[in-house]
CSV table of C-alpha atoms in Angstrom, one decimal:
chain,number,residue,atom,x,y,z
U,1,UNK,CA,41.7,58.2,116.9
U,2,UNK,CA,40.2,61.3,115.5
U,3,UNK,CA,37.8,61.4,112.7
U,4,UNK,CA,36.5,64.0,110.4
U,5,UNK,CA,32.9,65.2,110.9
U,6,UNK,CA,31.2,67.2,108.1
U,7,UNK,CA,27.9,69.0,108.8
U,8,UNK,CA,25.9,71.6,107.0
U,9,UNK,CA,25.5,75.1,108.5
U,10,UNK,CA,21.9,74.4,109.4
U,11,UNK,CA,22.9,71.2,111.2
U,12,UNK,CA,25.7,73.0,113.0
U,13,UNK,CA,23.3,75.5,114.4
U,14,UNK,CA,21.2,72.9,116.2
U,15,UNK,CA,24.2,70.7,117.2
U,16,UNK,CA,26.8,73.3,118.2
U,17,UNK,CA,27.2,71.9,121.8
U,18,UNK,CA,27.8,68.3,120.6
U,19,UNK,CA,30.1,69.5,117.7
U,20,UNK,CA,32.2,71.5,120.1
U,21,UNK,CA,32.6,68.5,122.4
U,22,UNK,CA,33.8,66.4,119.5
U,23,UNK,CA,36.3,69.2,118.4
U,24,UNK,CA,37.7,69.1,122.0
U,25,UNK,CA,38.0,65.4,121.8
U,26,UNK,CA,40.2,65.7,118.7
U,27,UNK,CA,37.7,65.2,115.9
U,28,UNK,CA,38.0,67.5,112.9
U,29,UNK,CA,34.7,69.3,112.5
U,30,UNK,CA,34.0,70.9,109.1
U,31,UNK,CA,30.9,73.0,108.6
U,32,UNK,CA,29.8,73.2,104.9
U,33,UNK,CA,27.7,75.8,103.1
U,34,UNK,CA,26.2,74.9,99.7
U,35,UNK,CA,28.1,71.7,99.7
U,36,UNK,CA,31.5,73.4,100.1
U,37,UNK,CA,33.7,73.5,103.2
U,38,UNK,CA,33.0,76.8,104.9
U,39,UNK,CA,34.3,76.7,108.5
U,40,UNK,CA,36.5,74.5,110.6
U,41,UNK,CA,35.4,74.1,114.3
U,42,UNK,CA,38.5,74.1,116.5
U,43,UNK,CA,39.1,74.2,120.2
U,44,UNK,CA,40.4,77.5,121.7
U,45,UNK,CA,44.2,77.6,122.4
U,46,UNK,CA,45.4,80.5,124.6
U,47,UNK,CA,48.0,82.6,123.0
U,48,UNK,CA,51.1,83.5,125.2
U,49,UNK,CA,51.2,87.1,126.5
U,50,UNK,CA,53.5,89.3,124.5
U,51,UNK,CA,56.7,90.3,126.2
U,52,UNK,CA,56.7,93.8,127.8
U,53,UNK,CA,60.3,94.9,128.3
U,54,UNK,CA,60.9,96.7,131.6
U,55,UNK,CA,57.9,95.3,133.4
U,56,UNK,CA,60.2,94.0,136.3
U,57,UNK,CA,62.3,97.2,136.4
U,58,UNK,CA,63.0,98.2,140.0
U,59,UNK,CA,61.8,94.8,141.2
U,60,UNK,CA,65.0,92.7,140.7
U,61,UNK,CA,68.2,93.5,142.4
U,62,UNK,CA,71.6,92.0,141.6
U,63,UNK,CA,74.7,92.4,143.7
U,64,UNK,CA,77.7,94.2,142.2
U,65,UNK,CA,79.7,91.0,142.2
U,66,UNK,CA,77.1,88.7,140.7
U,67,UNK,CA,79.3,87.8,137.7
U,68,UNK,CA,82.4,86.9,139.8
U,69,UNK,CA,83.1,83.2,140.4
U,70,UNK,CA,84.3,82.4,143.9
U,71,UNK,CA,88.0,81.1,144.1
U,72,UNK,CA,87.0,77.8,145.7
U,73,UNK,CA,84.8,76.9,142.8
U,74,UNK,CA,87.4,77.9,140.3
U,75,UNK,CA,90.0,75.7,142.1
U,76,UNK,CA,87.5,72.9,142.4
U,77,UNK,CA,86.8,72.9,138.7
U,78,UNK,CA,90.4,73.4,137.7
U,79,UNK,CA,91.5,70.5,139.9
U,80,UNK,CA,89.2,68.1,138.2
U,81,UNK,CA,90.3,68.9,134.6
């Protein structure tokens, strides 16, 4: 179960490694400045790569009949309906 940890900016400077470990374990770490919430310490999450259209151009080949269904498959499906 996660808990909330609240530390001052000065405390955070000296305890950064421990606070980072707690954030990774799921605790919510709030760093305060002048008694007010100032920063939330969160674990890093990779952002997905943005899609680049055309990056596989010339690398994928499809046969000219890729969208034709063979007759034996059509007959097999039609026979079961």
